[in-house]
PDB file of C-alpha atoms in Angstrom:
ATOM      1  CA  UNK B   1    -243.298-268.641 132.268  1.00  0.00           C
ATOM      2  CA  UNK B   2    -244.203-267.645 135.781  1.00  0.00           C
ATOM      3  CA  UNK B   3    -247.218-265.470 135.944  1.00  0.00           C
ATOM      4  CA  UNK B   4    -245.111-262.669 137.655  1.00  0.00           C
ATOM      5  CA  UNK B   5    -242.714-262.595 134.764  1.00  0.00           C
ATOM      6  CA  UNK B   6    -245.456-262.741 132.295  1.00  0.00           C
ATOM      7  CA  UNK B   7    -247.328-259.776 133.979  1.00  0.00           C
ATOM      8  CA  UNK B   8    -244.053-257.759 134.280  1.00  0.00           C
ATOM      9  CA  UNK B   9    -243.357-258.309 130.613  1.00  0.00           C
ATOM     10  CA  UNK B  10    -246.949-257.162 129.601  1.00  0.00           C
ATOM     11  CA  UNK B  11    -246.543-254.065 131.803  1.00  0.00           C
ATOM     12  CA  UNK B  12    -243.039-253.558 130.057  1.00  0.00           C
ATOM     13  CA  UNK B  13    -244.570-253.788 126.669  1.00  0.00           C
ATOM     14  CA  UNK B  14    -247.372-251.346 127.628  1.00  0.00           C
ATOM     15  CA  UNK B  15    -244.903-249.010 129.090  1.00  0.00           C
ATOM     16  CA  UNK B  16    -242.547-249.159 125.989  1.00  0.00           C
ATOM     17  CA  UNK B  17    -245.479-248.196 123.669  1.00  0.00           C
ATOM     18  CA  UNK B  18    -246.448-245.263 125.995  1.00  0.00           C
ATOM     19  CA  UNK B  19    -242.823-244.047 126.090  1.00  0.00           C
ATOM     20  CA  UNK B  20    -242.544-244.244 122.265  1.00  0.00           C
ATOM     21  CA  UNK B  21    -245.828-242.410 121.706  1.00  0.00           C
ATOM     22  CA  UNK B  22    -244.742-239.794 124.385  1.00  0.00           C
ATOM     23  CA  UNK B  23    -241.423-239.353 122.780  1.00  0.00           C
ATOM     24  CA  UNK B  24    -242.923-239.098 119.300  1.00  0.00           C
ATOM     25  CA  UNK B  25    -245.274-236.277 120.541  1.00  0.00           C
ATOM     26  CA  UNK B  26    -242.376-234.526 122.203  1.00  0.00           C
ATOM     27  CA  UNK B  27    -240.490-234.692 118.931  1.00  0.00           C
ATOM     28  CA  UNK B  28    -243.437-233.548 116.972  1.00  0.00           C
ATOM     29  CA  UNK B  29    -243.972-230.493 119.319  1.00  0.00           C
ATOM     30  CA  UNK B  30    -240.274-229.513 119.133  1.00  0.00           C
ATOM     31  CA  UNK B  31    -240.582-229.534 115.340  1.00  0.00           C
ATOM     32  CA  UNK B  32    -243.829-227.442 115.451  1.00  0.00           C
ATOM     33  CA  UNK B  33    -242.010-224.951 117.525  1.00  0.00           C
ATOM     34  CA  UNK B  34    -239.126-224.455 115.150  1.00  0.00           C
ATOM     35  CA  UNK B  35    -235.437-224.334 115.655  1.00  0.00           C
ATOM     36  CA  UNK B  36    -235.790-222.872 119.199  1.00  0.00           C
ATOM     37  CA  UNK B  37    -238.182-225.772 120.176  1.00  0.00           C
ATOM     38  CA  UNK B  38    -235.701-228.312 118.579  1.00  0.00           C
ATOM     39  CA  UNK B  39    -232.882-226.832 120.540  1.00  0.00           C
ATOM     40  CA  UNK B  40    -234.902-226.938 123.815  1.00  0.00           C
ATOM     41  CA  UNK B  41    -235.865-230.613 123.051  1.00  0.00           C
ATOM     42  CA  UNK B  42    -232.206-231.622 122.229  1.00  0.00           C
ATOM     43  CA  UNK B  43    -231.163-229.750 125.442  1.00  0.00           C
ATOM     44  CA  UNK B  44    -233.692-231.552 127.427  1.00  0.00           C
ATOM     45  CA  UNK B  45    -232.770-234.844 125.853  1.00  0.00           C
ATOM     46  CA  UNK B  46    -229.085-234.357 126.544  1.00  0.00           C
ATOM     47  CA  UNK B  47    -229.682-233.161 130.186  1.00  0.00           C
ATOM     48  CA  UNK B  48    -231.873-236.048 130.946  1.00  0.00           C
ATOM     49  CA  UNK B  49    -230.450-238.838 128.965  1.00  0.00           C
ATOM     50  CA  UNK B  50    -226.856-237.903 128.778  1.00  0.00           C
ATOM     51  CA  UNK B  51    -223.848-239.916 129.765  1.00  0.00           C
ATOM     52  CA  UNK B  52    -224.245-241.209 133.449  1.00  0.00           C
ATOM     53  CA  UNK B  53    -227.955-240.347 133.402  1.00  0.00           C
ATOM     54  CA  UNK B  54    -228.998-244.002 132.865  1.00  0.00           C
ATOM     55  CA  UNK B  55    -229.574-245.307 136.455  1.00  0.00           C
ATOM     56  CA  UNK B  56    -229.179-249.036 136.514  1.00  0.00           C
ATOM     57  CA  UNK B  57    -228.284-250.837 139.496  1.00  0.00           C
ATOM     58  CA  UNK B  58    -226.219-254.123 139.766  1.00  0.00           C
ATOM     59  CA  UNK B  59    -227.441-257.215 141.350  1.00  0.00           C
ATOM     60  CA  UNK B  60    -225.760-257.057 144.701  1.00  0.00           C
ATOM     61  CA  UNK B  61    -222.552-255.921 143.034  1.00  0.00           C
ATOM     62  CA  UNK B  62    -222.691-258.377 140.264  1.00  0.00           C
ATOM     63  CA  UNK B  63    -224.005-258.139 136.670  1.00  0.00           C
ATOM     64  CA  UNK B  64    -227.620-259.116 135.853  1.00  0.00           C
ATOM     65  CA  UNK B  65    -228.259-262.503 134.315  1.00  0.00           C
ATOM     66  CA  UNK B  66    -230.547-262.278 131.455  1.00  0.00           C
ATOM     67  CA  UNK B  67    -231.797-264.841 128.853  1.00  0.00           C
ATOM     68  CA  UNK B  68    -230.913-265.828 125.292  1.00  0.00           C
ATOM     69  CA  UNK B  69    -233.599-263.522 123.906  1.00  0.00           C
ATOM     70  CA  UNK B  70    -232.052-260.436 125.540  1.00  0.00           C
ATOM     71  CA  UNK B  71    -228.517-261.442 124.291  1.00  0.00           C
ATOM     72  CA  UNK B  72    -229.660-262.071 120.661  1.00  0.00           C
ATOM     73  CA  UNK B  73    -231.591-258.762 120.517  1.00  0.00           C
ATOM     74  CA  UNK B  74    -228.843-256.703 122.137  1.00  0.00           C
ATOM     75  CA  UNK B  75    -226.184-258.313 119.968  1.00  0.00           C
ATOM     76  CA  UNK B  76    -228.214-257.490 116.845  1.00  0.00           C
ATOM     77  CA  UNK B  77    -228.611-253.760 117.980  1.00  0.00           C
ATOM     78  CA  UNK B  78    -224.891-253.623 118.724  1.00  0.00           C
ATOM     79  CA  UNK B  79    -224.166-254.878 115.295  1.00  0.00           C
ATOM     80  CA  UNK B  80    -226.528-252.357 113.725  1.00  0.00           C
ATOM     81  CA  UNK B  81    -224.970-249.371 115.512  1.00  0.00           C
ATOM     82  CA  UNK B  82    -221.315-250.568 115.023  1.00  0.00           C
ATOM     83  CA  UNK B  83    -221.969-251.117 111.226  1.00  0.00           C
ATOM     84  CA  UNK B  84    -223.257-247.515 110.877  1.00  0.00           C
ATOM     85  CA  UNK B  85    -220.932-245.812 113.394  1.00  0.00           C
ATOM     86  CA  UNK B  86    -218.472-244.307 110.968  1.00  0.00           C
ATOM     87  CA  UNK B  87    -221.232-242.727 108.814  1.00  0.00           C
ATOM     88  CA  UNK B  88    -222.908-241.377 111.910  1.00  0.00           C
ATOM     89  CA  UNK B  89    -219.645-239.955 113.159  1.00  0.00           C
ATOM     90  CA  UNK B  90    -218.890-238.246 109.838  1.00  0.00           C
ATOM     91  CA  UNK B  91    -222.478-236.847 109.486  1.00  0.00           C
ATOM     92  CA  UNK B  92    -222.902-238.824 106.095  1.00  0.00           C
ATOM     93  CA  UNK B  93    -225.599-241.174 107.136  1.00  0.00           C
ATOM     94  CA  UNK B  94    -228.512-240.346 104.768  1.00  0.00           C
ATOM     95  CA  UNK B  95    -231.985-239.843 106.433  1.00  0.00           C
ATOM     96  CA  UNK B  96    -233.361-242.990 104.757  1.00  0.00           C
ATOM     97  CA  UNK B  97    -230.394-244.904 106.104  1.00  0.00           C
ATOM     98  CA  UNK B  98    -230.993-243.457 109.641  1.00  0.00           C
ATOM     99  CA  UNK B  99    -234.624-244.693 109.397  1.00  0.00           C
ATOM    100  CA  UNK B 100    -233.452-248.008 108.317  1.00  0.00           C
ATOM    101  CA  UNK B 101    -231.150-248.199 111.485  1.00  0.00           C
ATOM    102  CA  UNK B 102    -234.159-247.094 113.631  1.00  0.00           C
ATOM    103  CA  UNK B 103    -236.288-249.750 112.037  1.00  0.00           C
ATOM    104  CA  UNK B 104    -233.708-252.450 112.672  1.00  0.00           C
ATOM    105  CA  UNK B 105    -233.185-251.499 116.214  1.00  0.00           C
ATOM    106  CA  UNK B 106    -237.026-251.347 116.632  1.00  0.00           C
ATOM    107  CA  UNK B 107    -237.299-254.821 115.302  1.00  0.00           C
ATOM    108  CA  UNK B 108    -234.935-256.133 117.947  1.00  0.00           C
ATOM    109  CA  UNK B 109    -236.793-254.218 120.747  1.00  0.00           C
ATOM    110  CA  UNK B 110    -240.005-255.763 119.638  1.00  0.00           C
ATOM    111  CA  UNK B 111    -238.477-259.228 119.488  1.00  0.00           C
ATOM    112  CA  UNK B 112    -237.162-258.872 123.046  1.00  0.00           C
ATOM    113  CA  UNK B 113    -240.403-257.536 124.350  1.00  0.00           C
ATOM    114  CA  UNK B 114    -242.443-260.225 122.655  1.00  0.00           C
ATOM    115  CA  UNK B 115    -240.256-262.997 123.890  1.00  0.00           C
ATOM    116  CA  UNK B 116    -239.589-261.617 127.336  1.00  0.00           C
ATOM    117  CA  UNK B 117    -238.989-264.344 129.990  1.00  0.00           C
ATOM    118  CA  UNK B 118    -236.802-262.337 132.356  1.00  0.00           C
ATOM    119  CA  UNK B 119    -237.344-262.430 136.105  1.00  0.00           C
ATOM    120  CA  UNK B 120    -239.019-259.374 137.360  1.00  0.00           C
ATOM    121  CA  UNK B 121    -235.821-257.812 139.072  1.00  0.00           C
ATOM    122  CA  UNK B 122    -233.826-258.376 135.874  1.00  0.00           C
ATOM    123  CA  UNK B 123    -236.677-257.112 133.705  1.00  0.00           C
ATOM    124  CA  UNK B 124    -237.052-253.936 135.550  1.00  0.00           C
ATOM    125  CA  UNK B 125    -233.412-253.065 135.134  1.00  0.00           C
ATOM    126  CA  UNK B 126    -233.403-254.079 131.478  1.00  0.00           C
ATOM    127  CA  UNK B 127    -236.578-251.889 130.935  1.00  0.00           C
ATOM    128  CA  UNK B 128    -234.367-248.912 131.726  1.00  0.00           C
ATOM    129  CA  UNK B 129    -232.038-249.780 128.958  1.00  0.00           C
ATOM    130  CA  UNK B 130    -234.843-250.490 126.467  1.00  0.00           C
ATOM    131  CA  UNK B 131    -236.471-247.261 127.245  1.00  0.00           C
ATOM    132  CA  UNK B 132    -233.241-245.418 126.336  1.00  0.00           C
ATOM    133  CA  UNK B 133    -232.900-247.351 123.133  1.00  0.00           C
ATOM    134  CA  UNK B 134    -236.541-246.386 122.228  1.00  0.00           C
ATOM    135  CA  UNK B 135    -235.750-242.696 122.800  1.00  0.00           C
ATOM    136  CA  UNK B 136    -232.814-243.032 120.548  1.00  0.00           C
ATOM    137  CA  UNK B 137    -235.096-244.753 117.811  1.00  0.00           C
ATOM    138  CA  UNK B 138    -237.448-241.756 118.070  1.00  0.00           C
ATOM    139  CA  UNK B 139    -234.576-239.362 117.565  1.00  0.00           C
ATOM    140  CA  UNK B 140    -233.368-241.226 114.587  1.00  0.00           C
ATOM    141  CA  UNK B 141    -236.911-241.290 113.115  1.00  0.00           C
ATOM    142  CA  UNK B 142    -236.976-237.559 113.545  1.00  0.00           C
ATOM    143  CA  UNK B 143    -233.816-236.980 111.606  1.00  0.00           C
ATOM    144  CA  UNK B 144    -231.723-236.276 114.618  1.00  0.00           C
ATOM    145  CA  UNK B 145    -229.169-238.900 113.759  1.00  0.00           C
ATOM    146  CA  UNK B 146    -226.305-237.967 116.088  1.00  0.00           C
ATOM    147  CA  UNK B 147    -228.535-237.424 119.072  1.00  0.00           C
ATOM    148  CA  UNK B 148    -230.288-240.735 118.376  1.00  0.00           C
ATOM    149  CA  UNK B 149    -227.271-242.687 117.848  1.00  0.00           C
ATOM    150  CA  UNK B 150    -225.554-241.304 121.001  1.00  0.00           C
ATOM    151  CA  UNK B 151    -228.543-242.165 123.023  1.00  0.00           C
ATOM    152  CA  UNK B 152    -228.609-245.790 121.692  1.00  0.00           C
ATOM    153  CA  UNK B 153    -224.849-246.247 122.118  1.00  0.00           C
ATOM    154  CA  UNK B 154    -225.103-244.851 125.758  1.00  0.00           C
ATOM    155  CA  UNK B 155    -227.810-247.370 126.390  1.00  0.00           C
ATOM    156  CA  UNK B 156    -225.702-250.242 124.893  1.00  0.00           C
ATOM    157  CA  UNK B 157    -222.652-249.319 126.985  1.00  0.00           C
ATOM    158  CA  UNK B 158    -224.799-249.035 130.137  1.00  0.00           C
ATOM    159  CA  UNK B 159    -226.202-252.498 129.186  1.00  0.00           C
ATOM    160  CA  UNK B 160    -222.625-253.946 129.009  1.00  0.00           C
ATOM    161  CA  UNK B 161    -221.744-252.486 132.334  1.00  0.00           C
ATOM    162  CA  UNK B 162    -224.789-254.063 134.174  1.00  0.00           C
ATOM    163  CA  UNK B 163    -225.722-257.363 132.284  1.00  0.00           C
ATOM    164  CA  UNK B 164    -223.811-260.544 131.646  1.00  0.00           C
ATOM    165  CA  UNK B 165    -223.340-260.756 127.905  1.00  0.00           C
ATOM    166  CA  UNK B 166    -220.503-263.099 126.691  1.00  0.00           C
ATOM    167  CA  UNK B 167    -218.101-261.242 124.376  1.00  0.00           C
ATOM    168  CA  UNK B 168    -219.779-257.845 124.763  1.00  0.00           C
ATOM    169  CA  UNK B 169    -217.723-254.828 123.641  1.00  0.00           C
ATOM    170  CA  UNK B 170    -218.379-251.331 124.434  1.00  0.00           C
ATOM    171  CA  UNK B 171    -218.928-248.806 121.629  1.00  0.00           C
ATOM    172  CA  UNK B 172    -216.801-245.502 121.546  1.00  0.00           C
TER     173      UNK B 172
END
C-alpha cells in the first residue's frame, strides 16, 4: 500500500474514533438535559445531517472507484439495514435489536477502516459517508432508532450516488 494511502487511512481511523466519541458525548449530554435536550439534539442532527446535507463530490462527474473491501462492507451494511427496515418503519424494532443493528454496522465500519487501501481522493469522499454511518450508529445505540436508521440509510443512498458499486440499490 502506498505510504500516502496508508497515512490517509490512519488519519481516517483516528478521525472516526474522535467522531464516535464526540457523538457519544453529545448524545449523553442531550440525555442529561432531559427531553428538551433530546429535542434540541434531534433537531441539530436533522438539520446538519438531513437529506441533501451529505456533501460528497463526484470524480470529475463520474462515480468514485473504490475497492473490494469497501464494496464488501457497504453491501453488508445495506443488507443489515434492509433486513430491519420494516420493523424500523413500524416502530417495532426492540432496543436490543437496535443495538444489534448498531453492532453489525459498526463491525463493517471497523472492517473497512482496518482494511483501507483507497487512494487519498477516494478515501476523503468515502470518509464523509462513514462519518454519517457512525453518527447513525451512535443514535441507534442511544435508543434513537428512527433517527439512527434514517441517518444510515441517507449515508447509504449518498454512497450509491457517488461510488461505483455493481448492483447497488437505493433504500427508500
